[in-house]
Every structure is written in C-alpha cells, then in structure tokens.
Amino acid sequence: MLKKRIIVCLDVKDGRTTKGVKFQNNIDIGDPVEMAAEYYRQGVDELVFYDIIASARGRGPILDLISRVASEVFIPFCVGGGIGSIEDIRSTILAGAEKISLNSQAVKNPGLITEGARIFGNQCIVLGMDAARDQEMPSGYRVYINGGRVKTELDALAWAKKAVELGAGEIVLNSIDADGTKNGYEINLTRMIAENVDVPVIASGGGGTPQHLADVLKDGKADAALIASMVHNGSYTVGGIKKELDAKGIPVRL
C-alpha cells in the first residue's frame, strides 16, 4: 500500500514565514530557513513554500530564499507564488526546488501547465487550487486566485480535471473556508476531486489534530495532508503526528 505523505507548508511574505486564518490577519511566525531545517529533522516527507503575495505584487519567486531552504532539506521541496513563465520555472528548479506549484498563474495562462510539463515533466508541475463553497457553481465550489482575494468563474471540479488534462501531475487542494481554522479539512471537497482525477491530491486547509489528518487521508481519499498551524504553534511535531496516524492504521513513513 502506498504510504500517505505529511507535508508542511511555509507561507512566506516579505521573506518571513507567516500564518493567517482564511487568508486574513497574517502574523510573522519565524524564519523559513530555520523552520524548514527543523521540520526536516522532525521527519516531514515534503515541504511546500508559498510566496503568498508574489502574484498580487506581480513579481517572481525569491530565488535566494529558495536556495537557502533547499540547502537545508533533502526531501521533495515544492515552491509556489509568482511563477508566471517557463523562465521562472527553470530558475526556481535551478535554485533547488523539485516541484513548482502554479495557482493564479495557471488560471491566467493555462498553457504554462502544458509547456512546463512538456519541458520539465508532469511530476514537476503541481496545480495549486484555492476553492471556497459557492452554491452557484456546479460542484458547489468556486476557484479563487491571488491568495484568495479574487474570485474566478471557474468551478473547482471542472478546473481540477482540466488542469490534469493540461499536464498537472499533482493537485494541492486548499479549502479557503477551512484555511487556518484548525477545525478539520473539507472532506467533501477533497473526496470529490480525488475521485475524479488520476493524479495525487494533497488536502490543505483546516488541519488541527492528527484525527483531522486521519479523516482526510481515509474518508477524503487524499494522498497527502498539508499542515501548518498545528506544527508552527508547537502543538504537535511531525514525528508525533505520524506515530498517531500509524496507530490508527494509516500507512505513513516512520
């Protein structure tokens, strides 16, 4: 049986790790390089690094910071935020990232998914998707861009399927409604996407206890769970979470 992955997310703003609730009221919580090194020591399977204001400010990735993080961790490392061209993808990979997350830029220029997958391989191109409940949409969920600030006319399920057709090799699915709340993942949304695409789906938004991860990995059919607040605030360690998941019969790398 394939092991389920635990992934820590570092949201970065102005070179510092930050955390908010539903994309609002972000506070500074530390140095991303030191935090990445600590989670690597704790046994995290992968790291995701999002520059949460790059797209809104119309600038590219912070390559110096990416290379400093990459020099501290020897696990898959995914970078998103402000990556809007093949040159941005190339320079981010050269700085040390194994995967590139395309979110707002994928919506604005879907061809970037296809071209990125053609040049660097599907396994390098991750669709980042921020979705929120909206009864006007066929699936019940609408896609937002620019750090959750701008609503699109895209239905979450339709966009997930389209992005995979275009070449995305993985989807990080973030529930805006659950983001930062620590009240549990959006199980229905995660299961709906996971059952309708043939690439790994990573659940994001709402993880607060190991039971929340167990629920989304099992009932939500997610391949991996992204966590942030629950480890950033010191409530849990990655190793401790994995032990609890293992005890619940969830296959993880111990």
Short mmCIF file of C-alpha atoms in Angstrom, two decimals:
data_model
loop_
_atom_site.label_atom_id
_atom_site.label_comp_id
_atom_site.label_asym_id
_atom_site.label_seq_id
_atom_site.Cartn_x
_atom_site.Cartn_y
_atom_site.Cartn_z
CA MET A 1 0.00 0.00 0.00
CA LEU A 2 1.28 3.47 -0.90
CA LYS A 3 2.38 5.49 2.10
CA LYS A 4 0.46 8.67 2.84
CA ARG A 5 2.61 11.80 2.94
CA ILE A 6 2.74 14.53 5.56
CA ILE A 7 3.71 17.87 4.07
CA VAL A 8 4.47 21.07 5.98
CA CYS A 9 3.55 24.36 4.33
CA LEU A 10 5.51 27.54 4.88
CA ASP A 11 3.56 30.61 3.74
CA VAL A 12 6.13 33.33 3.14
CA LYS A 13 5.61 37.09 2.99
CA ASP A 14 8.49 39.56 2.67
CA GLY A 15 10.99 36.76 3.36
CA ARG A 16 9.38 35.63 6.65
CA THR A 17 7.04 32.74 7.46
CA THR A 18 3.53 33.99 8.14
CA LYS A 19 0.20 32.45 9.14
CA GLY A 20 -3.35 33.70 8.88
CA VAL A 21 -6.92 32.41 9.08
CA LYS A 22 -8.89 32.18 5.81
CA PHE A 23 -6.08 34.24 4.21
CA GLN A 24 -6.63 37.17 6.61
CA ASN A 25 -4.76 38.76 9.56
CA ASN A 26 -1.39 37.18 8.85
CA ILE A 27 1.24 37.32 11.59
CA ASP A 28 5.01 36.75 11.43
CA ILE A 29 5.97 33.38 12.94
CA GLY A 30 9.63 32.94 12.05
CA ASP A 31 12.50 32.40 9.64
CA PRO A 32 11.53 29.99 6.82
CA VAL A 33 15.07 28.59 6.51
CA GLU A 34 15.30 27.68 10.22
CA MET A 35 11.75 26.31 10.20
CA ALA A 36 12.39 24.17 7.10
CA ALA A 37 15.50 22.68 8.75
CA GLU A 38 13.54 21.88 11.93
CA TYR A 39 10.70 20.12 10.06
CA TYR A 40 13.25 18.15 8.07
CA ARG A 41 14.75 16.97 11.39
CA GLN A 42 11.26 16.01 12.58
CA GLY A 43 10.83 13.68 9.59
CA VAL A 44 8.46 15.58 7.28
CA ASP A 45 8.00 13.90 3.87
CA GLU A 46 7.91 17.08 1.80
CA LEU A 47 7.94 20.84 2.20
CA VAL A 48 5.83 23.38 0.36
CA PHE A 49 6.90 27.00 0.25
CA TYR A 50 4.33 29.60 -0.91
CA ASP A 51 5.17 33.23 -1.51
CA ILE A 52 1.66 34.45 -0.74
CA ILE A 53 2.00 37.97 -2.15
CA ALA A 54 4.21 37.48 -5.21
CA SER A 55 1.30 37.16 -7.69
CA ALA A 56 -0.61 40.07 -6.20
CA ARG A 57 2.51 42.24 -6.43
CA GLY A 58 3.33 41.00 -9.93
CA ARG A 59 6.83 39.76 -9.12
CA GLY A 60 8.63 36.45 -9.49
CA PRO A 61 9.94 33.98 -6.89
CA ILE A 62 12.60 34.92 -4.29
CA LEU A 63 15.39 32.69 -5.61
CA ASP A 64 17.90 33.46 -2.87
CA LEU A 65 15.48 32.33 -0.14
CA ILE A 66 14.54 29.22 -2.13
CA SER A 67 18.18 28.16 -2.49
CA ARG A 68 18.80 28.73 1.23
CA VAL A 69 15.84 26.49 2.14
CA ALA A 70 16.88 23.87 -0.43
CA SER A 71 20.37 23.69 1.09
CA GLU A 72 18.83 22.68 4.46
CA VAL A 73 16.43 19.93 3.34
CA PHE A 74 16.95 16.71 1.39
CA ILE A 75 13.34 15.81 0.64
CA PRO A 76 10.98 16.92 -2.15
CA PHE A 77 10.54 20.69 -1.97
CA CYS A 78 7.72 22.47 -3.83
CA VAL A 79 7.66 26.23 -4.46
CA GLY A 80 4.73 28.42 -5.46
CA GLY A 81 3.93 32.10 -5.78
CA GLY A 82 4.67 34.46 -8.65
CA ILE A 83 5.86 31.77 -11.07
CA GLY A 84 4.48 33.06 -14.36
CA SER A 85 6.80 31.85 -17.11
CA ILE A 86 8.95 28.94 -18.22
CA GLU A 87 11.99 31.02 -17.23
CA ASP A 88 10.55 31.40 -13.69
CA ILE A 89 10.02 27.61 -13.51
CA ARG A 90 13.55 26.93 -14.73
CA SER A 91 15.20 29.39 -12.33
CA THR A 92 13.17 28.05 -9.37
CA ILE A 93 14.19 24.45 -10.15
CA LEU A 94 17.81 25.56 -10.55
CA ALA A 95 17.55 27.28 -7.15
CA GLY A 96 16.74 23.88 -5.62
CA ALA A 97 13.01 23.17 -5.92
CA GLU A 98 11.87 19.74 -7.16
CA LYS A 99 8.30 20.83 -7.87
CA ILE A 100 6.61 24.04 -8.97
CA SER A 101 3.13 24.99 -7.80
CA LEU A 102 1.09 27.02 -10.29
CA ASN A 103 -2.05 28.63 -8.89
CA SER A 104 -3.09 32.13 -10.03
CA GLN A 105 -0.71 31.99 -12.99
CA ALA A 106 -2.20 28.66 -14.15
CA VAL A 107 -5.66 30.24 -14.25
CA LYS A 108 -4.38 33.29 -16.13
CA ASN A 109 -2.24 31.24 -18.53
CA PRO A 110 -3.26 27.54 -18.64
CA GLY A 111 -0.70 26.89 -21.39
CA LEU A 112 2.01 27.31 -18.74
CA ILE A 113 0.92 23.96 -17.23
CA THR A 114 1.28 22.18 -20.57
CA GLU A 115 4.57 23.82 -21.51
CA GLY A 116 6.00 23.29 -18.02
CA ALA A 117 5.02 19.61 -18.03
CA ARG A 118 6.46 19.14 -21.54
CA ILE A 119 9.85 20.64 -20.64
CA PHE A 120 10.29 19.55 -17.01
CA GLY A 121 7.92 16.55 -16.70
CA ASN A 122 4.43 16.21 -15.18
CA GLN A 123 5.92 15.27 -11.79
CA CYS A 124 7.36 18.81 -11.55
CA ILE A 125 4.11 20.67 -12.20
CA VAL A 126 1.65 20.94 -9.31
CA LEU A 127 -1.69 22.69 -9.58
CA GLY A 128 -2.33 24.82 -6.51
CA MET A 129 -6.05 25.47 -6.14
CA ASP A 130 -7.84 27.68 -3.62
CA ALA A 131 -11.55 26.87 -3.52
CA ALA A 132 -14.47 28.07 -1.42
CA ARG A 133 -18.07 26.93 -1.10
CA ASP A 134 -20.39 28.55 -3.64
CA GLN A 135 -23.80 27.12 -4.50
CA GLU A 136 -23.77 28.92 -7.85
CA MET A 137 -21.09 26.53 -9.11
CA PRO A 138 -21.97 23.04 -10.44
CA SER A 139 -19.68 21.28 -7.94
CA GLY A 140 -20.61 23.64 -5.10
CA TYR A 141 -17.11 25.17 -5.00
CA ARG A 142 -15.58 28.16 -6.78
CA VAL A 143 -11.87 28.76 -7.56
CA TYR A 144 -10.19 31.92 -6.23
CA ILE A 145 -6.82 33.40 -7.19
CA ASN A 146 -4.31 35.98 -5.91
CA GLY A 147 -4.14 34.49 -2.42
CA GLY A 148 -7.89 34.02 -2.17
CA ARG A 149 -8.59 37.68 -2.90
CA VAL A 150 -10.04 37.39 -6.42
CA LYS A 151 -12.94 35.14 -7.40
CA THR A 152 -12.98 33.46 -10.80
CA GLU A 153 -15.74 31.92 -12.89
CA LEU A 154 -14.06 28.51 -12.60
CA ASP A 155 -15.78 25.56 -10.99
CA ALA A 156 -13.35 23.68 -8.72
CA LEU A 157 -14.04 20.19 -10.11
CA ALA A 158 -14.01 21.31 -13.74
CA TRP A 159 -10.75 23.20 -13.24
CA ALA A 160 -9.07 20.24 -11.47
CA LYS A 161 -9.96 17.92 -14.39
CA LYS A 162 -8.86 20.50 -16.98
CA ALA A 163 -5.51 21.12 -15.24
CA VAL A 164 -4.75 17.38 -15.17
CA GLU A 165 -5.61 17.16 -18.89
CA LEU A 166 -3.20 20.04 -19.48
CA GLY A 167 -0.40 18.18 -17.69
CA ALA A 168 -0.51 18.85 -13.94
CA GLY A 169 0.96 15.84 -12.11
CA GLU A 170 -0.45 16.63 -8.68
CA ILE A 171 -3.04 18.92 -7.06
CA VAL A 172 -2.70 20.80 -3.78
CA LEU A 173 -6.32 21.47 -2.91
CA ASN A 174 -6.79 24.24 -0.37
CA SER A 175 -10.16 24.95 1.22
CA ILE A 176 -10.44 28.69 1.86
CA ASP A 177 -13.36 28.02 4.24
CA ALA A 178 -11.20 25.75 6.40
CA ASP A 179 -7.85 27.51 5.97
CA GLY A 180 -6.11 28.18 9.29
CA THR A 181 -9.20 27.29 11.34
CA LYS A 182 -7.73 24.01 12.73
CA ASN A 183 -11.30 22.62 12.68
CA GLY A 184 -10.62 19.85 10.15
CA TYR A 185 -10.22 19.54 6.40
CA GLU A 186 -13.02 19.98 3.86
CA ILE A 187 -13.66 16.25 3.40
CA ASN A 188 -16.39 16.51 0.74
CA LEU A 189 -14.36 18.79 -1.50
CA THR A 190 -11.24 16.64 -1.15
CA ARG A 191 -13.04 13.37 -1.86
CA MET A 192 -14.86 14.84 -4.88
CA ILE A 193 -11.61 15.97 -6.51
CA ALA A 194 -9.67 12.81 -5.53
CA GLU A 195 -12.33 10.54 -7.04
CA ASN A 196 -12.37 12.44 -10.33
CA VAL A 197 -8.69 12.87 -11.20
CA ASP A 198 -5.96 10.28 -11.66
CA VAL A 199 -3.13 12.25 -10.02
CA PRO A 200 -2.29 12.58 -6.30
CA VAL A 201 -4.45 15.05 -4.36
CA ILE A 202 -2.99 16.83 -1.34
CA ALA A 203 -5.55 18.12 1.17
CA SER A 204 -4.86 21.58 2.53
CA GLY A 205 -6.62 23.89 4.96
CA GLY A 206 -8.00 23.08 8.39
CA GLY A 207 -5.62 20.51 9.89
CA GLY A 208 -5.61 20.90 13.67
CA THR A 209 -5.27 17.39 15.14
CA PRO A 210 -3.91 14.02 13.97
CA GLN A 211 -7.54 12.83 13.78
CA HIS A 212 -8.24 15.51 11.16
CA LEU A 213 -5.40 14.09 9.05
CA ALA A 214 -6.65 10.54 9.53
CA ASP A 215 -10.14 11.61 8.39
CA VAL A 216 -8.99 13.33 5.19
CA LEU A 217 -6.46 10.63 4.29
CA LYS A 218 -9.08 7.92 4.75
CA ASP A 219 -12.56 9.39 4.16
CA GLY A 220 -11.36 12.24 1.94
CA LYS A 221 -9.22 9.84 -0.12
CA ALA A 222 -6.31 12.30 -0.10
CA ASP A 223 -2.83 11.02 -0.95
CA ALA A 224 -1.21 13.51 1.40
CA ALA A 225 -2.15 16.09 4.03
CA LEU A 226 -0.66 19.54 4.21
CA ILE A 227 -0.21 21.00 7.69
CA ALA A 228 0.91 24.38 9.00
CA SER A 229 -0.63 25.92 12.15
CA MET A 230 -0.64 22.69 14.19
CA VAL A 231 3.13 22.33 13.95
CA HIS A 232 4.02 26.03 13.67
CA ASN A 233 2.45 26.73 17.06
CA GLY A 234 4.22 23.80 18.71
CA SER A 235 1.05 21.79 19.49
CA TYR A 236 2.43 18.80 17.58
CA THR A 237 5.61 17.51 15.94
CA VAL A 238 5.69 15.78 12.57
CA GLY A 239 7.01 12.62 14.22
CA GLY A 240 4.27 12.67 16.84
CA ILE A 241 1.57 13.07 14.19
CA LYS A 242 2.98 10.17 12.18
CA LYS A 243 3.00 7.90 15.25
CA GLU A 244 -0.67 8.69 15.91
CA LEU A 245 -1.59 8.05 12.26
CA ASP A 246 0.32 4.77 12.30
CA ALA A 247 -1.61 3.72 15.41
CA LYS A 248 -4.85 4.47 13.54
CA GLY A 249 -3.79 2.16 10.69
CA ILE A 250 -2.86 4.93 8.24
CA PRO A 251 0.28 3.90 6.29
CA VAL A 252 2.98 6.55 6.82
CA ARG A 253 6.78 6.64 6.64
CA LEU A 254 8.02 6.42 10.23
#
